[in-house]
PDB file of C-alpha atoms in Angstrom:
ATOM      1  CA  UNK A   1       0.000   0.000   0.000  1.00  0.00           C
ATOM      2  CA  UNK A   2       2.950   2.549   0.935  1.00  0.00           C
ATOM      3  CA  UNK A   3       4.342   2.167  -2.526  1.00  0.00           C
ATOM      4  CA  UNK A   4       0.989   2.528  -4.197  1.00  0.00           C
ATOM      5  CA  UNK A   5       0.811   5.730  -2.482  1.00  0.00           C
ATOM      6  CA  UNK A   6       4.801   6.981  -3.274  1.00  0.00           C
ATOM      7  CA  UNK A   7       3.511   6.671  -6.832  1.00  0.00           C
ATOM      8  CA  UNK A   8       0.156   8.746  -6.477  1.00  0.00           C
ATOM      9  CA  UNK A   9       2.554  11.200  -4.473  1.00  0.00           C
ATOM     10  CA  UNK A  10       4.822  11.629  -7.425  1.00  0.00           C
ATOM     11  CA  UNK A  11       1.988  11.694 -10.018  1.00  0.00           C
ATOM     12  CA  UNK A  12       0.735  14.569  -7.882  1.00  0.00           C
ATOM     13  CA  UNK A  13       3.658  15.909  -8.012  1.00  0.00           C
ATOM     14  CA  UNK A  14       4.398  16.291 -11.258  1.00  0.00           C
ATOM     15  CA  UNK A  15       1.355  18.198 -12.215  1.00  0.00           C
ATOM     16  CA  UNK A  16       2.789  20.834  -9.366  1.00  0.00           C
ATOM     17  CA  UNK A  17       5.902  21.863 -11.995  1.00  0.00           C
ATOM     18  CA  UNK A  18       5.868  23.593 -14.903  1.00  0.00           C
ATOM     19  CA  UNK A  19       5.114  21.236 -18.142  1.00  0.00           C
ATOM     20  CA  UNK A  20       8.476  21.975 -19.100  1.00  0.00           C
ATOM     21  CA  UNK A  21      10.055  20.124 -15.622  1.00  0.00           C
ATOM     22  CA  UNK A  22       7.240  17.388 -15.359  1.00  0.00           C
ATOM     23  CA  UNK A  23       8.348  14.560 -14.065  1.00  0.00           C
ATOM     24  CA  UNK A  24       7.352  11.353 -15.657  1.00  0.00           C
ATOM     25  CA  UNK A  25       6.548   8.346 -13.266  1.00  0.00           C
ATOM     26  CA  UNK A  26       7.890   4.569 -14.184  1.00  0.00           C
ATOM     27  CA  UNK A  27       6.832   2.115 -12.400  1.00  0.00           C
ATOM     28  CA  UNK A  28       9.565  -0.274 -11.768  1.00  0.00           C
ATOM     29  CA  UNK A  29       9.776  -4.095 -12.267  1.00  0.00           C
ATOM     30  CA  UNK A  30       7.516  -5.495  -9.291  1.00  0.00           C
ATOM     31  CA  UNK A  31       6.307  -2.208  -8.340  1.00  0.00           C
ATOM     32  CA  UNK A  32       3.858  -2.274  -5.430  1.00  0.00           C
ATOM     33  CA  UNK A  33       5.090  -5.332  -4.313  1.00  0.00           C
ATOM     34  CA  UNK A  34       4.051  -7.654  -7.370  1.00  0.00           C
ATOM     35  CA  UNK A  35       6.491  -9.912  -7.987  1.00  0.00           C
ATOM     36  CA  UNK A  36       9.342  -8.703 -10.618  1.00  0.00           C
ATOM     37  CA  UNK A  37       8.801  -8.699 -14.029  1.00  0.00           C
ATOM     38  CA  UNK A  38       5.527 -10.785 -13.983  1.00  0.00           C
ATOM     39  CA  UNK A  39       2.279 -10.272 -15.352  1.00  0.00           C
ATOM     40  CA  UNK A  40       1.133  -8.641 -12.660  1.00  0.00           C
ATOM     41  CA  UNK A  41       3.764  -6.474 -12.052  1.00  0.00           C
ATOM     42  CA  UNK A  42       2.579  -5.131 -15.562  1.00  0.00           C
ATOM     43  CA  UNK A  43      -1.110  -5.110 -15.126  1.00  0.00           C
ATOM     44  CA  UNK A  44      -0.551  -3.516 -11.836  1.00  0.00           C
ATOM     45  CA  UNK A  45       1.343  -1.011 -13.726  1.00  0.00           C
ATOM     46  CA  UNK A  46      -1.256  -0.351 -16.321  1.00  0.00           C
ATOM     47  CA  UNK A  47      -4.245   0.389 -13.360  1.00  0.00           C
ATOM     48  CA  UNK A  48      -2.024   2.943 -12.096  1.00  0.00           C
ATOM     49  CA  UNK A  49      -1.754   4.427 -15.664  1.00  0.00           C
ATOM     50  CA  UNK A  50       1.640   5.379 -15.158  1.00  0.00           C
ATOM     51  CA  UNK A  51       3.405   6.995 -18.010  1.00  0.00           C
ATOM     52  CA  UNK A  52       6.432   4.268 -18.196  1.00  0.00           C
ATOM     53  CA  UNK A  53       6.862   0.321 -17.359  1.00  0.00           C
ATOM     54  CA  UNK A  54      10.378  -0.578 -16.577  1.00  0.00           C
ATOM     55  CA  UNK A  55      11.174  -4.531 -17.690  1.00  0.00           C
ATOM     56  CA  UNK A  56      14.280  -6.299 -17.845  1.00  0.00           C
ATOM     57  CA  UNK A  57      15.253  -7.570 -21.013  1.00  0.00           C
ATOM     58  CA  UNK A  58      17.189 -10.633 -21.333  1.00  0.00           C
ATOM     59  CA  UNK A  59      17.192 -14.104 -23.157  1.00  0.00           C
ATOM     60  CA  UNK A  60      16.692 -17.479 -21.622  1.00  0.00           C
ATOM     61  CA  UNK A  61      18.982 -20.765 -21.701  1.00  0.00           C
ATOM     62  CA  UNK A  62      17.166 -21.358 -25.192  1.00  0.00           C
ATOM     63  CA  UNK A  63      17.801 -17.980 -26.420  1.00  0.00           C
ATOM     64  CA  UNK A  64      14.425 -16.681 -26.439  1.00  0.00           C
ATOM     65  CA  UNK A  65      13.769 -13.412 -25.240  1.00  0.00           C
ATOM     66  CA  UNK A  66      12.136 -13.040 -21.496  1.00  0.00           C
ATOM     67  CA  UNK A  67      12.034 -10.450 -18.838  1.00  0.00           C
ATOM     68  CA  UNK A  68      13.978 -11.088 -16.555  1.00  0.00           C
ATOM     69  CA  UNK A  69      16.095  -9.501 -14.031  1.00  0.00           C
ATOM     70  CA  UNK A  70      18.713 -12.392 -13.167  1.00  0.00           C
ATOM     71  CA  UNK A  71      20.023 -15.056 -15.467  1.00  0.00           C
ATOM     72  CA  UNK A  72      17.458 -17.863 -16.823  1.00  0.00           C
ATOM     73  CA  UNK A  73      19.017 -20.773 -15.989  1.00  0.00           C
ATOM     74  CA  UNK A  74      17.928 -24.203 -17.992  1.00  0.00           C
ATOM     75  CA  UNK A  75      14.335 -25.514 -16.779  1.00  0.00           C
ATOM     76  CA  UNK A  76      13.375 -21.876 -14.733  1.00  0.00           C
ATOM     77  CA  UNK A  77      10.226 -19.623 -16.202  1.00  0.00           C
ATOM     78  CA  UNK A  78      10.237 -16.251 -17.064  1.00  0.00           C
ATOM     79  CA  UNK A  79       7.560 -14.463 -19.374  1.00  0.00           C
ATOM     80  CA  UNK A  80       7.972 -14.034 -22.746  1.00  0.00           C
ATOM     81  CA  UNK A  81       9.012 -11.086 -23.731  1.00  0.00           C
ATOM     82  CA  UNK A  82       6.313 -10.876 -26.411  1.00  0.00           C
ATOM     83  CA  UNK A  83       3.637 -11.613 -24.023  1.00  0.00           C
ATOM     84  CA  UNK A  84       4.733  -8.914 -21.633  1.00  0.00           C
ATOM     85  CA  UNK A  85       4.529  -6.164 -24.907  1.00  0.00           C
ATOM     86  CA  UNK A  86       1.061  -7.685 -25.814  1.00  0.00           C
ATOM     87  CA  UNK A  87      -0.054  -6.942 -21.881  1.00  0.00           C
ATOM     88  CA  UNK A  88       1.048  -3.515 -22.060  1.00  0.00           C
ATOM     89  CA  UNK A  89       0.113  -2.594 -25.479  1.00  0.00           C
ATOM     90  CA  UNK A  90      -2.938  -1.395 -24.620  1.00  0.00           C
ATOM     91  CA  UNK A  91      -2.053   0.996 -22.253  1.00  0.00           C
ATOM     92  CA  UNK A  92      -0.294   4.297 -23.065  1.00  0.00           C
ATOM     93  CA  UNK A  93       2.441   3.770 -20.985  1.00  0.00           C
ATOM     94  CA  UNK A  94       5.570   3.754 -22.977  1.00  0.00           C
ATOM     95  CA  UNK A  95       8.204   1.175 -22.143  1.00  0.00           C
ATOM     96  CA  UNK A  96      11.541   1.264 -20.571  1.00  0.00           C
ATOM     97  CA  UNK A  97      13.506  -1.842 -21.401  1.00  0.00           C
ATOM     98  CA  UNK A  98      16.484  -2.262 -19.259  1.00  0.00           C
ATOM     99  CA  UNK A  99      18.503  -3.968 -21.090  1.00  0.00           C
ATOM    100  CA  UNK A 100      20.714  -7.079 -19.552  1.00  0.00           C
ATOM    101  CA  UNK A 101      22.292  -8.439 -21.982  1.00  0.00           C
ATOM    102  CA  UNK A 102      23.187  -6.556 -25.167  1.00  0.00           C
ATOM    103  CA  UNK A 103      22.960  -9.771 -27.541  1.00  0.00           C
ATOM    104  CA  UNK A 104      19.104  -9.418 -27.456  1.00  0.00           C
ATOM    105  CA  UNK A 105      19.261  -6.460 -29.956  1.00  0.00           C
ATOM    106  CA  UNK A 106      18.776  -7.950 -33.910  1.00  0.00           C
ATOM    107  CA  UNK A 107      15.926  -9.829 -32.010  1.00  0.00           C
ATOM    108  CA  UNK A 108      14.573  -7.293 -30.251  1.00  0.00           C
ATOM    109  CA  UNK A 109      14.526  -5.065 -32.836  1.00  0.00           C
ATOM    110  CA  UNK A 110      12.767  -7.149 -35.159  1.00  0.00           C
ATOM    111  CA  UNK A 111      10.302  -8.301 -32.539  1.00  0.00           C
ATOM    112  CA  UNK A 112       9.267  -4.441 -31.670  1.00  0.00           C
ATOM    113  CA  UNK A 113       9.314  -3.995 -35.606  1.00  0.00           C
ATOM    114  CA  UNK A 114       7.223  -7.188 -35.938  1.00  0.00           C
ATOM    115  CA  UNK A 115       4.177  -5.816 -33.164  1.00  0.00           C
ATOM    116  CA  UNK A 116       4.686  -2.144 -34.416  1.00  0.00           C
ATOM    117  CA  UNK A 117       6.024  -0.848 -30.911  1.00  0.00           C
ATOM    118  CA  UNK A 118       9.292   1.398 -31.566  1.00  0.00           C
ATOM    119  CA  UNK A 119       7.663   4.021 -30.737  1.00  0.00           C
ATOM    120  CA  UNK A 120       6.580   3.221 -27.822  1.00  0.00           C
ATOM    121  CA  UNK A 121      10.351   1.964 -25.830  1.00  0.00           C
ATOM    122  CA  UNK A 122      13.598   3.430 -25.100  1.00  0.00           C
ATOM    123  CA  UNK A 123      16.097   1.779 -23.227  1.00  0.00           C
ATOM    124  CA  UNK A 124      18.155   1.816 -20.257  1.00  0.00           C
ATOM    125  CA  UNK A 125      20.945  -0.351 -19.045  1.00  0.00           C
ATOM    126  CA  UNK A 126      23.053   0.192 -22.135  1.00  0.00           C
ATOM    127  CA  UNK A 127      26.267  -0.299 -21.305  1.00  0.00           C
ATOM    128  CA  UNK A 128      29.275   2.575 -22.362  1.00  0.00           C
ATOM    129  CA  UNK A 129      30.788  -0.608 -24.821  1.00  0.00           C
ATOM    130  CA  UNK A 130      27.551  -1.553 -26.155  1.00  0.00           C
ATOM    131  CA  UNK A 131      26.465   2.136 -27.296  1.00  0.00           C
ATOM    132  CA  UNK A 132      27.724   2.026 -30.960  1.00  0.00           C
ATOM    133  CA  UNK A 133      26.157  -1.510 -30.987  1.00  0.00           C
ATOM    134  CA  UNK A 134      22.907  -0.443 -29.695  1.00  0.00           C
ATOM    135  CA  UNK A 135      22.646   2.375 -32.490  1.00  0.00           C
ATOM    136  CA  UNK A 136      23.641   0.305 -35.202  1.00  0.00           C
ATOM    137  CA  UNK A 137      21.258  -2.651 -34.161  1.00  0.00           C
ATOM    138  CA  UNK A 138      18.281  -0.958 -32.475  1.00  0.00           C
ATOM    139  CA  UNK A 139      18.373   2.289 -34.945  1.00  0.00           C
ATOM    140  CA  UNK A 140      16.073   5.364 -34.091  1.00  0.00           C
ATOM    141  CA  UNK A 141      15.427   3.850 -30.469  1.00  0.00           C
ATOM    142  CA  UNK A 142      16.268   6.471 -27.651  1.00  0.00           C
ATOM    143  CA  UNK A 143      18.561   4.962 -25.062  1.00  0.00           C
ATOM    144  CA  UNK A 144      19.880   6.404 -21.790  1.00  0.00           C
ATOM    145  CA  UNK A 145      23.451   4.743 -20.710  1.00  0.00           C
ATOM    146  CA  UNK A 146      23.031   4.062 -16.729  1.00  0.00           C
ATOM    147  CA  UNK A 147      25.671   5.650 -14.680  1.00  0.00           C
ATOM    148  CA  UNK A 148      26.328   5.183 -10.801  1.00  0.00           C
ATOM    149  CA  UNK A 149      28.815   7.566  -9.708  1.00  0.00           C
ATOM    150  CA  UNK A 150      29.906   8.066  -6.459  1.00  0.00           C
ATOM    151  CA  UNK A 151      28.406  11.630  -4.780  1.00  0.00           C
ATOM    152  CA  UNK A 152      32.388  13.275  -5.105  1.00  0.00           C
ATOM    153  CA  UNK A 153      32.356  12.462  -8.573  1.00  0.00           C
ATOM    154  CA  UNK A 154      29.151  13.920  -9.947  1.00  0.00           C
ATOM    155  CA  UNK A 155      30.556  16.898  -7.492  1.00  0.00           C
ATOM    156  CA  UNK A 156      34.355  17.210  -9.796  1.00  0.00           C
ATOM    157  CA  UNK A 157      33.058  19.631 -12.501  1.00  0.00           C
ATOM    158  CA  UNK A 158      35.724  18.076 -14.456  1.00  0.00           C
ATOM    159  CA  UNK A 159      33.668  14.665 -14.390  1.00  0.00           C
ATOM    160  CA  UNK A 160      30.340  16.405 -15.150  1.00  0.00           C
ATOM    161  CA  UNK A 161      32.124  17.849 -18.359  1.00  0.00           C
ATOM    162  CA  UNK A 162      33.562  14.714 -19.903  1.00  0.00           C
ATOM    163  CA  UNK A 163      30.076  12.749 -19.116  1.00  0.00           C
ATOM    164  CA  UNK A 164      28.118  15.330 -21.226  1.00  0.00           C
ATOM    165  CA  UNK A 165      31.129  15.860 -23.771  1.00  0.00           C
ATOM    166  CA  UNK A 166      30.299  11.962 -23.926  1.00  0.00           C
ATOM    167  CA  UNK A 167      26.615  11.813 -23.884  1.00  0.00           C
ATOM    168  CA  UNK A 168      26.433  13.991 -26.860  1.00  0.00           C
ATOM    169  CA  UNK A 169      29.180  12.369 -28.934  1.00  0.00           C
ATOM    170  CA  UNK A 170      27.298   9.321 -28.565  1.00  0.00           C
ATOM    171  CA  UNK A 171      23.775  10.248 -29.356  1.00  0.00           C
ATOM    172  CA  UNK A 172      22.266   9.985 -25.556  1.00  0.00           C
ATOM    173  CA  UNK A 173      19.023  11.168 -24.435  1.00  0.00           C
ATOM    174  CA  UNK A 174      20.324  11.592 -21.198  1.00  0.00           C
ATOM    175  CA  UNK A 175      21.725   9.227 -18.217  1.00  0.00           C
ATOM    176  CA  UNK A 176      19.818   6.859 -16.432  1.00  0.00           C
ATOM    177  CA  UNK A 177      21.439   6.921 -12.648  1.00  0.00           C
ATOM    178  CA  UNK A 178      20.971   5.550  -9.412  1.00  0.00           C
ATOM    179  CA  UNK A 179      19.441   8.393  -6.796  1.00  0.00           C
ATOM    180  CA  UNK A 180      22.302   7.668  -4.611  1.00  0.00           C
ATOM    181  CA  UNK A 181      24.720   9.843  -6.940  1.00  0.00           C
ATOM    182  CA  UNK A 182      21.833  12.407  -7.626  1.00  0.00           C
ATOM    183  CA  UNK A 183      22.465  16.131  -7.061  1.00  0.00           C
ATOM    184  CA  UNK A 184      21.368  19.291  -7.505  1.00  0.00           C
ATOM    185  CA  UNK A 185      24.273  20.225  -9.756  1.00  0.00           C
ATOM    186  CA  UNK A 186      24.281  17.071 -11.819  1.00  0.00           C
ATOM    187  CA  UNK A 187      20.859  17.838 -12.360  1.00  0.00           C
ATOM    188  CA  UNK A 188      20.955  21.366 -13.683  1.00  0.00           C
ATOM    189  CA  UNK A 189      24.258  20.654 -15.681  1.00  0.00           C
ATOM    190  CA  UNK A 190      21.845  17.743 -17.391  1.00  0.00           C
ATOM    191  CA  UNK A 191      19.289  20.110 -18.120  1.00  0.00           C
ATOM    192  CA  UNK A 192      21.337  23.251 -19.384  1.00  0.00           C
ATOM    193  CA  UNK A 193      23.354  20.527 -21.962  1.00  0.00           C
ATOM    194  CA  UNK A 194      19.630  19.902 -23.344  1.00  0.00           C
ATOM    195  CA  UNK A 195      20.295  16.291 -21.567  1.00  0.00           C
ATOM    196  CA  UNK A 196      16.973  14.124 -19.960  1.00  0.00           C
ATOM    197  CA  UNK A 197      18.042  12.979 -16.001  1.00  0.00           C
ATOM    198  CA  UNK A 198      16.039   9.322 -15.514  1.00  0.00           C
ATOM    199  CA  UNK A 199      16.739   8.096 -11.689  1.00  0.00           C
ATOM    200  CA  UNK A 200      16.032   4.439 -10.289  1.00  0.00           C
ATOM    201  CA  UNK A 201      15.342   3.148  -8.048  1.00  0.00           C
ATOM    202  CA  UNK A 202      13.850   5.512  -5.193  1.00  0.00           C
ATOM    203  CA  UNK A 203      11.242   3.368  -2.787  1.00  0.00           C
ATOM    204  CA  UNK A 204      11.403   5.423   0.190  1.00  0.00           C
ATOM    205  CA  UNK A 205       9.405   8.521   0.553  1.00  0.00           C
ATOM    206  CA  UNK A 206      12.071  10.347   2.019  1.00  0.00           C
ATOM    207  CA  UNK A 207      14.614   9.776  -1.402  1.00  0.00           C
ATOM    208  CA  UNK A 208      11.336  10.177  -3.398  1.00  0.00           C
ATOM    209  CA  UNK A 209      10.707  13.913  -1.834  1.00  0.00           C
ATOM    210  CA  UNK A 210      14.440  14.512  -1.970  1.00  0.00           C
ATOM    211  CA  UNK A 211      14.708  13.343  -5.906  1.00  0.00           C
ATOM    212  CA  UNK A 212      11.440  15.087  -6.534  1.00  0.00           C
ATOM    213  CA  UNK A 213      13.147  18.352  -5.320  1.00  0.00           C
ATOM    214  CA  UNK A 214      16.322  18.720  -7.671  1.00  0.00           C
ATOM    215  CA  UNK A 215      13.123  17.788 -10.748  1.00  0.00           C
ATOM    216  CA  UNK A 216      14.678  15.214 -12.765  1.00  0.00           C
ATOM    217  CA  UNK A 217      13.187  14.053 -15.940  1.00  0.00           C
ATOM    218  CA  UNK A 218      11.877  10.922 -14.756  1.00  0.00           C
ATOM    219  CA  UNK A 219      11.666   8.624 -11.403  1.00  0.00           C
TER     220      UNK A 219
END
């Protein structure tokens, strides 16, 4: 119930910025307790008509793609990645994929191409080594390279500089990071480069109020 009620709190306040600084709410895999990356994590999701679904992208021991947060090992379940688009199709949520394992993307691509949903995902997770592959194999799809930074480092001006030099050489949105490295100044360095701030995973109402207040791009 608490976390059902972190995500109203953010949804209410978002509408309390200016549409320019709204903060867009994704609901992470499992959210409200549901167990991760199931079908009713997603459904869940989709009641709360939140305006992104995080799920982890992976494939299983026979190569087929699943969400999935850990390794599939031979034998274990994990929905189908397919089935988990179908569920949220619907909806008008658009879809994070956090991607685990950067092999998935030829399939991936042509499975999003194959149920007309590229415009609905962008992706997170992508590794700094798997950038050039992710724009060659999963063309035209945004993607935000995840960062976790300690709190000094975000606070060196000199790292801030090379990490946007970076983001924009490679074609980022932005920088998906972990609200322990979040600051003020990283945010509003983000934002004057023209460069989205997407922060995971904040489940206490105390980080949420505290993340709210420096107005990233997304929670």
């Amino acid at each position: 119930m608490k976390k059902i009620l972190f995500i109203l709190a953010i949804s209410l306040w978002s509408l309390c910025v200016p549409a320019q600084g709204r903060i867009s709410v994704t609901a992470h895999a499992g959210s409200c307790s549901t167990p991760p990356n199931s079908i009713e994590s997603l459904q869940k999701a989709l009641s709360l008509d939140v305006d992104c679904i995080e799920i982890d992208v992976r494939r299983d021991a026979a190569g087929t793609l699943v969400i999935s947060h850990n390794a599939v090992k031979p034998g274990e379940d994990a929905v189908l990645l397919k089935d988990a688009l179908s569920v949220i199709r619907p909806g008008r949520s658009m879809i994070n994929l956090d991607i685990k394992d950067s092999s998935v993307f030829p399939m991936l691509y042509r499975l999003l191409k194959r149920m007309r949903m590229l415009d609905r995902v962008f992706m997170t997770g992508v590794a700094p080594e798997d950038i050039l592959k992710a724009r060659l194999q999963m063309p035209g799809v945004p993607y935000y390279p995840s960062f976790e930074p300690s709190v000094e480092l975000v606070s060196n001006p000199e790292y801030v500089r090379a990490m946007v030099l970076f983001l924009k050489a490679t074609g980022s949105e932005g920088i998906n990071c972990n609200y322990k490295s979040v600051t003020p100044e990283l945010a509003s360095v983000l934002k004057a480069n023209g460069l989205k701030l997407s922060v995971w995973t904040v489940d206490s109402e105390h980080e949420m109020l505290r993340i709210i207040s420096v107005c990233p791009d997304n929670i």
